[in-house]
Amino acid sequence: MREATPKTVYLKDYTPPEYLIDEIELTFELDAERTLVRSHLSLRRNPQCHSECVTLELQGEELELLSVAVNGEKLADTDFVITPEAMIIRRVPQDKAFVVSIENRINPAANTALEGLYLSSSMLCTQCEAQGFRKITWFLDRPDVMTRFKTTLIADKNRYPVLLSNGNRTGQGDLADGRHWVGWQDPFAKPCYLFALVAGQLECVADEFITMSGRRIELEIFVEQHNVDKCAHAMQSLKNAMRWDEETYGLEYDLDLYMIVAVDHFNMGAMENKGLNIFNTKFVLARPDTATDSDYEHIEGVIGHEYFHNWSGNRVTCRDWFQLSLKEGFTVFRDQQFSGDRTSPAVKRIEDVNALRTRQFAEDAGPLAHPVRPEAYIEINNFYTLTVYEKGAEVVRMLHTLLGSEGFRKGCDLYFKRHDGQAVTCEDFIKALEDANGVEFGQFRRWYAQAGTPLLTVTQHYAADAKQLHLTIQQSCPPTPNQPVKQALHIPVKLGLLNQDGSTATVRMRDNSATEVTLNLTETEQTFVFEDLPTQPVVSLLRGFSAPVNLNMERSLEELAFLLRHDSDTFNRWEAGQQLACQIIFGLMTDLQNGRALQLDEVMIDAYRSVLSGSFDDLSYQALLLALPEESYLAGQMAVIDVDAIHQAREFVKTTLATRLRTEFQALYAQHHRDESGCFDAGAVGRRRMKNTCLSYLSKLEIEDSYRLATQQFQTARNMTDQMAALAAIVNSYHPNKADSLESFYRQWEQEALVIDKWFALQASSSLPNTFATVQALMRHPAFDMKTPNRVRALIGAFSQANPVHFHAKNGEGYQFLADQVLVLNELNPQIASRMVTGLAQWRRYDPERQALMKQQLQRIVASEHLSKDVYEIASKSLA
Ligand code: B3K
Ligand code: ZN
């Protein structure tokens, strides 16, 4: 919990470590309440550091010290000091290596923060990133101290038959007192944030992988016994990821064993500990009847992400936590490429951009905005953000666009070769890309340092007599905290041109001609001239979303409908539909505000009709073309967010489309509806997605026919995608069987925690009346548990982040509810608590009444006693 004034850590203050730890020998006598930790640290002075100091400061928190010795000599109380955050040994040998031996005790069962060593159900496990190792024992807990770990785990053999740590198993045996031991050794030096141990009654699902150089790797997934039948997809995903990284980046796995353990209690998705990944069960377990198609995709994505970290993160790690995006942005980019290759690149790109624009753009436009490489933090756990991850991935993607696939690969090869075994910076990454390609990315570096989402304003002029198109692009970037003035960025803008008949026009610029070009925008304003155009072309700009920017370009509804029909760039085709819908919805909102009757423009109906009647190989893509922009995306476009008007206008559009295109929706539903289970090829996934999109539209009609369709699908579904989509159609309409359906779903899945999470989230995000009362009742449901992050996210997270209409109720009850929960969570699990506060961070975007109510709750949070650093930082920065 918080000291009086929490300290801010600055990037500019970085200094290399004064000591290095070459090796650690760690012994754990594991017990749920009283775990004994013994460590021997082999230290020496860092030859690169020339400070005069003779003291040694090791980080440690909430530890009970039993003894400490230097070179075998026990220290007297006067030889060292223990503070709440450190152990300071007053004098250590300077001229030669030395060993510090420490014995301490910890209580995993009392650790509800889920950082360090903790208990999840009956298993013991660790989470050390970013700074959890210091809750296990005293250490130089910083990523630029890389150490070889030897670990011995000792525990009761009945209670903890499986004992795992990083690297290779070196030995095992029984002890006389019913306990046993297992020894582990990791040959690769690593920062302590990559340390892990697991102990428990776990079943192992095993397989193998033969690497490109012919080495055999054992693959093991550990789960509780009742989950053994839900590991096949994760295992296949792992093998796919291993192969993909070999083929795409030439990177091979290095140890002989790769283990994944699934745990119920986990603060985030998963953790890339060397050779021993620990995963939230949500990203491992899947069976066709329990997991949806999107769960299947997420599992493959996260398994890939953690696996890819073995190189981008583990073999080459971060010098300090300000460099977090070095491993996270790069690894997200890699997992996005992987998922795109595995499924549909078009659909994956759209989904990623959609998430970026609704969530990261909001972060970038609010009080918590920070650069991809932040400059200061109070609590580093607060910086595992959408900006560091998703915008960081966009920055890497732009480098990929600028260099092309081959150039990018050459750069990555050099980066991994040059820095293998090192802890480096974002600068080192760019430098390797530059050196390998003989290019210079000077201005591009600003993407790492400058926060905020740039805005491109585009105007065009067609000169008929010269047959030229002049395209002027201006860039600007709004001020963000501590960055009032922005510099111009290097922005790659992909562009294509369409003839009036929809065909591709050649893009000619001076002597270059191609079907598509990447413009290098580097000035605040630049004009690009395209030649030899007998008629005015339609411009398709920012293809593939080639840069994370907002685009302001005037377009008529007709032009957008034209692009929706003809653009050959799959991203921009979808984007045209989104912009069309946005313009129409905003028009309707104005009508609402002026008391005018609502009417849907025929352009929209025709455009959707043509998508419905089009022929698509990729049905998932067709379904995406029919998805209206989300309320949160629309909110992001408004100066003052009007949640009710957004909701009403969007619902009106959806209902009107359903009414006018009912026959088409019904026909497509019938065409794609199959009774299929367990089939996850792209065809089946696409059919389900398309069919369920139709069902969602039809459920807006509130008619007997649609109710019947939903009930039938709900009752006969043999896969979770269909069952859940049907339940959603029931819950989000006035379906007469709502209560029964929810009840029967609950009874059917009571034993499957991950399915019950869906049940909570679905109810918490309903926009229908009485949802707040339902949420309050669900808080008292026996299956609700504040100590299980997945459950908290399913109920409190879904309500505050996916239910704008009810969370932002005018009377402020939603805000008060959230603040109440934040204060409870603050005591139990600060990381989860601070994630929940972000629901209030955007308060300045709302009307004055709501602003006042949200602000009041933030102030209440900041004023409360015992505030964790995590919550304090987010709440106070939100108010600043
Ligand atoms: N590296 C971990 C995240 C750790 C979060 C610490 N609060 C998972 C990942 O990004 O792969
Ligand atoms: Zn990661």
Coordinates of N, CA and C in Angstrom, one line a residue, residues 161-328:
P161 N 2.2 -32.8 -6.2 CA 3.0 -33.8 -6.9 C 3.8 -33.2 -8.1
V162 N 3.3 -32.1 -8.7 CA 4.0 -31.6 -9.8 C 4.7 -30.3 -9.4
L163 N 6.0 -30.3 -9.6 CA 6.8 -29.1 -9.2 C 7.6 -28.6 -10.5
L164 N 7.3 -27.4 -10.9 CA 7.9 -26.9 -12.2 C 8.6 -25.6 -12.0
S165 N 9.7 -25.4 -12.8 CA 10.3 -24.1 -12.8 C 11.0 -24.0 -14.2
N166 N 11.8 -22.9 -14.4 CA 12.3 -22.7 -15.8 C 13.4 -23.6 -16.2
G167 N 13.5 -23.9 -17.4 CA 14.7 -24.6 -18.0 C 14.5 -26.1 -18.1
N168 N 15.6 -26.8 -17.7 CA 15.5 -28.3 -17.7 C 15.5 -28.9 -16.4
R169 N 14.8 -30.0 -16.2 CA 14.8 -30.7 -14.9 C 16.1 -31.4 -14.7
T170 N 16.7 -31.1 -13.6 CA 18.1 -31.7 -13.4 C 18.1 -32.9 -12.4
G171 N 17.0 -33.0 -11.6 CA 17.0 -34.1 -10.7 C 15.7 -34.1 -9.9
Q172 N 15.5 -35.2 -9.2 CA 14.3 -35.2 -8.3 C 14.5 -36.3 -7.3
G173 N 13.7 -36.3 -6.2 CA 13.8 -37.4 -5.2 C 12.8 -37.2 -4.1
D174 N 12.7 -38.2 -3.3 CA 11.8 -38.2 -2.2 C 12.5 -37.9 -0.9
L175 N 11.8 -37.2 0.0 CA 12.4 -36.9 1.3 C 11.7 -37.8 2.3
A176 N 12.3 -37.9 3.5 CA 11.7 -38.9 4.5 C 10.4 -38.4 5.0
D177 N 10.1 -37.1 5.0 CA 8.9 -36.6 5.7 C 7.7 -36.5 4.8
G178 N 7.6 -37.3 3.7 CA 6.4 -37.2 2.8 C 6.6 -36.1 1.8
R179 N 7.7 -35.4 1.9 CA 7.9 -34.3 0.9 C 8.8 -34.9 -0.3
H180 N 8.9 -34.2 -1.4 CA 9.8 -34.5 -2.4 C 10.4 -33.3 -3.0
W181 N 11.4 -33.5 -3.8 CA 12.1 -32.3 -4.4 C 12.3 -32.5 -5.9
V182 N 12.3 -31.4 -6.6 CA 12.7 -31.4 -8.0 C 13.7 -30.3 -8.3
G183 N 14.7 -30.5 -9.0 CA 15.7 -29.5 -9.3 C 15.6 -29.0 -10.8
W184 N 15.7 -27.7 -11.0 CA 15.6 -27.1 -12.3 C 16.8 -26.2 -12.6
Q185 N 17.2 -26.2 -13.8 CA 18.3 -25.3 -14.2 C 18.0 -24.7 -15.6
D186 N 18.1 -23.4 -15.6 CA 17.8 -22.6 -16.9 C 19.2 -22.2 -17.4
P187 N 19.6 -22.8 -18.5 CA 20.9 -22.4 -19.1 C 21.0 -21.0 -19.6
F188 N 19.9 -20.3 -19.8 CA 19.9 -18.9 -20.4 C 19.8 -17.9 -19.2
A189 N 20.8 -17.0 -19.2 CA 20.7 -15.9 -18.2 C 19.4 -15.1 -18.5
K190 N 18.7 -14.8 -17.5 CA 17.4 -14.0 -17.7 C 17.2 -13.0 -16.6
P191 N 16.4 -12.0 -16.9 CA 16.0 -11.1 -15.8 C 15.1 -11.8 -14.9
C192 N 15.0 -11.4 -13.6 CA 14.1 -12.2 -12.7 C 12.6 -12.1 -13.0
Y193 N 12.2 -11.1 -13.8 CA 10.8 -11.0 -14.1 C 10.4 -12.2 -14.9
L194 N 11.3 -13.0 -15.5 CA 11.0 -14.2 -16.3 C 11.1 -15.5 -15.5
F195 N 11.3 -15.3 -14.2 CA 11.4 -16.5 -13.3 C 9.9 -17.0 -13.1
A196 N 9.8 -18.3 -12.9 CA 8.5 -18.9 -12.6 C 8.6 -20.2 -11.9
L197 N 7.6 -20.4 -11.0 CA 7.5 -21.8 -10.4 C 6.0 -22.1 -10.3
V198 N 5.7 -23.4 -10.4 CA 4.3 -23.9 -10.2 C 4.4 -25.1 -9.4
A199 N 3.4 -25.3 -8.5 CA 3.4 -26.5 -7.7 C 1.9 -26.9 -7.5
G200 N 1.5 -28.1 -7.8 CA 0.1 -28.5 -7.6 C -0.2 -29.9 -8.1
Q201 N -1.5 -30.2 -8.0 CA -2.0 -31.4 -8.6 C -2.4 -31.1 -10.0
L202 N -1.6 -31.4 -10.9 CA -1.8 -31.0 -12.3 C -1.7 -32.2 -13.2
E203 N -2.5 -32.2 -14.2 CA -2.4 -33.3 -15.2 C -1.5 -32.7 -16.4
C204 N -0.8 -33.5 -17.0 CA 0.0 -33.0 -18.1 C -0.5 -33.6 -19.5
V205 N -0.7 -32.7 -20.4 CA -1.0 -33.1 -21.8 C 0.3 -32.9 -22.6
A206 N 0.8 -34.0 -23.2 CA 2.1 -33.9 -23.8 C 2.1 -34.1 -25.3
D207 N 3.0 -33.5 -25.9 CA 3.2 -33.7 -27.4 C 4.6 -33.3 -27.7
E208 N 5.0 -33.2 -29.0 CA 6.4 -32.9 -29.3 C 6.4 -32.0 -30.5
F209 N 7.5 -31.4 -30.7 CA 7.7 -30.6 -31.9 C 9.1 -30.8 -32.4
I210 N 9.3 -31.0 -33.7 CA 10.6 -31.1 -34.3 C 11.0 -29.8 -34.9
T211 N 12.1 -29.2 -34.5 CA 12.4 -27.9 -35.0 C 13.0 -28.0 -36.4
M212 N 13.2 -26.8 -37.0 CA 13.8 -26.8 -38.4 C 15.2 -27.4 -38.4
S213 N 15.9 -27.4 -37.3 CA 17.2 -28.0 -37.4 C 17.1 -29.5 -36.9
G214 N 15.9 -30.0 -36.7 CA 15.8 -31.4 -36.4 C 15.8 -31.7 -34.9
R215 N 15.8 -30.7 -34.0 CA 15.8 -31.0 -32.6 C 14.4 -31.3 -32.1
R216 N 14.3 -32.3 -31.1 CA 13.0 -32.6 -30.6 C 12.7 -31.9 -29.4
I217 N 11.5 -31.2 -29.4 CA 11.2 -30.4 -28.2 C 9.9 -31.0 -27.5
E218 N 10.0 -31.2 -26.2 CA 8.8 -31.7 -25.5 C 7.9 -30.6 -25.2
L219 N 6.6 -30.8 -25.5 CA 5.6 -29.8 -25.2 C 4.7 -30.3 -24.2
E220 N 4.5 -29.5 -23.1 CA 3.7 -30.0 -22.0 C 2.7 -28.9 -21.6
I221 N 1.4 -29.2 -21.6 CA 0.4 -28.3 -21.0 C -0.1 -28.9 -19.7
F222 N 0.0 -28.1 -18.7 CA -0.5 -28.6 -17.4 C -1.8 -27.9 -17.0
V223 N -2.8 -28.7 -16.6 CA -4.1 -28.2 -16.2 C -4.7 -29.0 -15.1
E224 N -5.7 -28.5 -14.5 CA -6.4 -29.4 -13.5 C -7.1 -30.5 -14.2
Q225 N -7.3 -31.6 -13.5 CA -7.8 -32.8 -14.1 C -9.0 -32.6 -14.9
H226 N -10.0 -31.8 -14.5 CA -11.3 -31.7 -15.2 C -11.1 -30.9 -16.5
N227 N -9.9 -30.4 -16.7 CA -9.7 -29.6 -18.0 C -8.9 -30.3 -19.0
V228 N -8.5 -31.5 -18.8 CA -7.6 -32.2 -19.7 C -8.3 -32.3 -21.1
D229 N -9.6 -32.3 -21.2 CA -10.2 -32.5 -22.5 C -10.3 -31.1 -23.2
K230 N -9.7 -30.1 -22.7 CA -9.8 -28.8 -23.3 C -8.4 -28.2 -23.7
C231 N -7.5 -29.1 -24.0 CA -6.1 -28.6 -24.3 C -5.7 -28.7 -25.7
A232 N -6.5 -29.5 -26.5 CA -6.0 -29.8 -27.8 C -5.7 -28.6 -28.7
H233 N -6.6 -27.6 -28.6 CA -6.5 -26.5 -29.5 C -5.2 -25.7 -29.1
A234 N -5.0 -25.5 -27.8 CA -3.8 -24.8 -27.3 C -2.6 -25.5 -27.8
M235 N -2.5 -26.8 -27.7 CA -1.4 -27.5 -28.2 C -1.1 -27.3 -29.6
Q236 N -2.2 -27.4 -30.4 CA -2.0 -27.3 -31.9 C -1.5 -25.8 -32.2
S237 N -2.1 -24.9 -31.4 CA -1.7 -23.5 -31.6 C -0.2 -23.3 -31.3
L238 N 0.3 -23.9 -30.3 CA 1.7 -23.8 -29.9 C 2.5 -24.4 -31.1
K239 N 2.2 -25.5 -31.6 CA 3.0 -26.1 -32.7 C 2.9 -25.1 -33.9
N240 N 1.7 -24.6 -34.2 CA 1.6 -23.6 -35.3 C 2.5 -22.4 -35.1
A241 N 2.5 -22.0 -33.9 CA 3.3 -20.8 -33.6 C 4.8 -21.1 -33.8
M242 N 5.2 -22.2 -33.3 CA 6.7 -22.6 -33.4 C 7.1 -22.7 -34.9
R243 N 6.2 -23.3 -35.7 CA 6.5 -23.5 -37.1 C 6.6 -22.1 -37.8
W244 N 5.6 -21.3 -37.4 CA 5.4 -20.0 -38.1 C 6.6 -19.1 -37.8
D245 N 7.1 -19.1 -36.6 CA 8.3 -18.3 -36.2 C 9.5 -18.7 -37.0
E246 N 9.6 -20.0 -37.2 CA 10.8 -20.5 -38.0 C 10.7 -20.1 -39.4
E247 N 9.4 -20.2 -40.0 CA 9.3 -19.9 -41.4 C 9.3 -18.4 -41.6
T248 N 8.8 -17.6 -40.7 CA 8.7 -16.2 -41.0 C 9.9 -15.4 -40.5
Y249 N 10.4 -15.7 -39.4 CA 11.5 -15.0 -38.8 C 12.8 -15.8 -38.7
G250 N 12.8 -17.1 -39.1 CA 13.9 -17.9 -39.0 C 14.3 -18.2 -37.5
L251 N 13.4 -18.1 -36.6 CA 13.7 -18.2 -35.2 C 13.2 -19.6 -34.7
E252 N 14.2 -20.2 -34.0 CA 13.9 -21.6 -33.5 C 13.9 -21.6 -32.0
Y253 N 13.1 -22.5 -31.4 CA 13.1 -22.6 -30.0 C 14.4 -23.2 -29.4
D254 N 14.8 -22.7 -28.2 CA 16.1 -23.0 -27.7 C 16.2 -24.1 -26.6
L255 N 15.2 -24.2 -25.7 CA 15.3 -25.3 -24.7 C 14.8 -26.6 -25.3
D256 N 14.9 -27.7 -24.5 CA 14.4 -28.9 -24.9 C 12.9 -29.1 -24.5
L257 N 12.4 -28.2 -23.7 CA 11.1 -28.4 -23.1 C 10.4 -27.1 -23.1
Y258 N 9.1 -27.1 -23.4 CA 8.3 -25.9 -23.4 C 7.0 -26.2 -22.6
M259 N 6.8 -25.6 -21.5 CA 5.6 -25.9 -20.7 C 4.7 -24.7 -20.6
I260 N 3.4 -25.0 -20.5 CA 2.4 -24.0 -20.3 C 1.5 -24.5 -19.2
V261 N 1.2 -23.7 -18.2 CA 0.4 -24.0 -17.1 C -0.8 -23.1 -17.1
A262 N -2.0 -23.6 -17.0 CA -3.3 -22.8 -17.0 C -3.8 -22.6 -15.5
V263 N -3.9 -21.4 -15.1 CA -4.4 -21.1 -13.8 C -5.7 -20.2 -13.8
D264 N -6.5 -20.5 -12.8 CA -7.8 -19.7 -12.8 C -7.7 -18.3 -12.3
H265 N -6.7 -18.0 -11.5 CA -6.6 -16.7 -11.0 C -5.3 -16.0 -11.6
F266 N -5.6 -15.0 -12.5 CA -4.5 -14.4 -13.2 C -4.9 -13.0 -13.5
N267 N -4.0 -12.0 -13.3 CA -4.3 -10.6 -13.5 C -4.4 -10.2 -15.0
M268 N -3.7 -11.0 -15.8 CA -3.9 -10.6 -17.2 C -4.1 -11.9 -18.1
G269 N -3.6 -11.8 -19.3 CA -3.8 -13.0 -20.2 C -2.9 -14.1 -20.0
A270 N -1.6 -13.8 -20.0 CA -0.6 -14.9 -19.9 C 0.8 -14.3 -19.7
M271 N 1.7 -15.2 -19.3 CA 3.1 -14.6 -19.0 C 4.1 -15.6 -19.6
E272 N 5.1 -14.9 -20.3 CA 6.1 -15.6 -21.1 C 7.3 -16.2 -20.4
N273 N 7.2 -16.5 -19.1 CA 8.4 -17.0 -18.3 C 9.1 -18.0 -19.2
K274 N 10.5 -17.9 -19.1 CA 11.3 -18.8 -19.9 C 11.0 -20.3 -19.7
G275 N 10.5 -20.9 -20.8 CA 10.3 -22.3 -20.8 C 9.1 -22.7 -20.0
L276 N 8.5 -21.8 -19.2 CA 7.3 -22.2 -18.4 C 6.3 -21.0 -18.4
N277 N 5.6 -21.0 -19.5 CA 4.5 -19.9 -19.6 C 3.4 -20.2 -18.6
I278 N 2.9 -19.2 -17.9 CA 1.7 -19.3 -17.1 C 0.6 -18.6 -17.7
F279 N -0.5 -19.2 -17.9 CA -1.6 -18.7 -18.6 C -2.9 -18.6 -17.8
N280 N -3.6 -17.5 -18.0 CA -5.0 -17.5 -17.6 C -5.7 -18.6 -18.3
T281 N -6.5 -19.4 -17.6 CA -7.3 -20.5 -18.3 C -8.0 -20.1 -19.5
K282 N -8.5 -18.8 -19.5 CA -9.3 -18.3 -20.6 C -8.5 -18.4 -21.9
F283 N -7.2 -18.4 -21.9 CA -6.4 -18.4 -23.1 C -5.7 -19.8 -23.4
V284 N -6.3 -20.8 -22.7 CA -5.8 -22.2 -23.0 C -7.0 -23.1 -23.3
L285 N -8.0 -23.0 -22.4 CA -9.0 -24.1 -22.4 C -10.0 -23.8 -23.5
A286 N -10.3 -24.8 -24.3 CA -11.3 -24.7 -25.3 C -11.8 -26.1 -25.8
R287 N -13.1 -26.2 -25.8 CA -13.8 -27.3 -26.4 C -14.9 -26.7 -27.2
P288 N -15.3 -27.4 -28.3 CA -16.3 -26.7 -29.2 C -17.6 -26.3 -28.4
D289 N -18.0 -27.1 -27.4 CA -19.2 -26.7 -26.7 C -19.0 -25.7 -25.6
T290 N -17.7 -25.4 -25.3 CA -17.5 -24.4 -24.2 C -16.9 -23.1 -24.7
A291 N -16.3 -23.1 -25.9 CA -15.5 -21.9 -26.3 C -16.1 -21.5 -27.7
T292 N -16.1 -20.1 -27.8 CA -16.6 -19.6 -29.1 C -15.5 -19.6 -30.1
D293 N -15.9 -19.3 -31.4 CA -14.9 -19.2 -32.4 C -13.9 -18.1 -32.1
S294 N -14.4 -17.0 -31.5 CA -13.4 -15.9 -31.1 C -12.5 -16.3 -30.0
D295 N -13.0 -17.1 -29.1 CA -12.1 -17.7 -28.0 C -11.0 -18.5 -28.7
Y296 N -11.4 -19.4 -29.6 CA -10.4 -20.2 -30.3 C -9.3 -19.3 -30.9
E297 N -9.8 -18.2 -31.6 CA -8.8 -17.3 -32.2 C -7.9 -16.6 -31.2
H298 N -8.5 -16.2 -30.1 CA -7.7 -15.5 -29.1 C -6.7 -16.5 -28.5
I299 N -7.1 -17.7 -28.3 CA -6.2 -18.7 -27.7 C -5.0 -18.8 -28.6
E300 N -5.2 -19.0 -29.9 CA -4.1 -19.2 -30.8 C -3.2 -17.9 -30.8
G301 N -3.9 -16.7 -30.7 CA -3.1 -15.5 -30.7 C -2.3 -15.3 -29.5
V302 N -2.8 -15.6 -28.3 CA -2.1 -15.4 -27.1 C -1.0 -16.5 -26.9
I303 N -1.3 -17.7 -27.3 CA -0.3 -18.8 -27.3 C 0.9 -18.3 -28.2
G304 N 0.6 -17.8 -29.3 CA 1.6 -17.3 -30.3 C 2.4 -16.2 -29.6
H305 N 1.6 -15.2 -29.1 CA 2.3 -14.1 -28.5 C 3.3 -14.5 -27.4
E306 N 2.9 -15.3 -26.5 CA 3.9 -15.7 -25.4 C 5.0 -16.5 -26.0
Y307 N 4.7 -17.3 -27.0 CA 5.8 -18.1 -27.6 C 6.8 -17.2 -28.3
F308 N 6.3 -16.2 -29.1 CA 7.2 -15.3 -29.8 C 8.1 -14.5 -28.9
H309 N 7.6 -14.3 -27.6 CA 8.4 -13.6 -26.7 C 9.7 -14.3 -26.4
N310 N 9.8 -15.6 -26.7 CA 11.0 -16.3 -26.4 C 12.2 -15.6 -27.0
W311 N 11.9 -15.0 -28.2 CA 13.0 -14.2 -28.8 C 12.8 -12.7 -28.6
S312 N 11.6 -12.2 -28.9 CA 11.4 -10.8 -28.7 C 10.9 -10.6 -27.3
G313 N 11.9 -10.5 -26.4 CA 11.5 -10.3 -25.0 C 12.4 -11.1 -24.0
N314 N 12.7 -12.4 -24.4 CA 13.5 -13.2 -23.5 C 14.9 -13.3 -23.9
R315 N 15.2 -13.8 -25.1 CA 16.6 -13.8 -25.6 C 17.1 -12.4 -25.7
V316 N 16.3 -11.5 -26.2 CA 16.7 -10.1 -26.2 C 15.6 -9.4 -25.4
T317 N 16.0 -8.8 -24.3 CA 15.1 -8.3 -23.3 C 15.2 -6.7 -23.2
C318 N 14.5 -6.2 -22.3 CA 14.4 -4.7 -22.1 C 15.5 -4.2 -21.1
R319 N 16.1 -3.1 -21.4 CA 17.1 -2.5 -20.5 C 16.4 -2.0 -19.2
D320 N 15.2 -1.4 -19.4 CA 14.5 -0.8 -18.3 C 13.0 -0.9 -18.7
W321 N 12.1 -0.6 -17.8 CA 10.6 -0.8 -18.1 C 10.1 0.3 -19.0
F322 N 10.8 1.4 -19.2 CA 10.3 2.4 -20.1 C 10.4 1.8 -21.6
Q323 N 11.2 0.8 -21.7 CA 11.4 0.2 -23.0 C 10.4 -1.0 -23.3
L324 N 9.4 -1.0 -22.5 CA 8.4 -2.2 -22.5 C 7.9 -2.4 -23.9
S325 N 7.7 -1.4 -24.7 CA 7.1 -1.6 -26.0 C 8.1 -2.3 -27.0
L326 N 9.4 -2.2 -26.6 CA 10.4 -3.0 -27.4 C 10.0 -4.4 -27.5
K327 N 9.6 -5.0 -26.4 CA 9.2 -6.4 -26.5 C 7.7 -6.5 -26.7
E328 N 6.8 -5.6 -26.2 CA 5.4 -5.8 -26.3 C 4.9 -5.4 -27.7

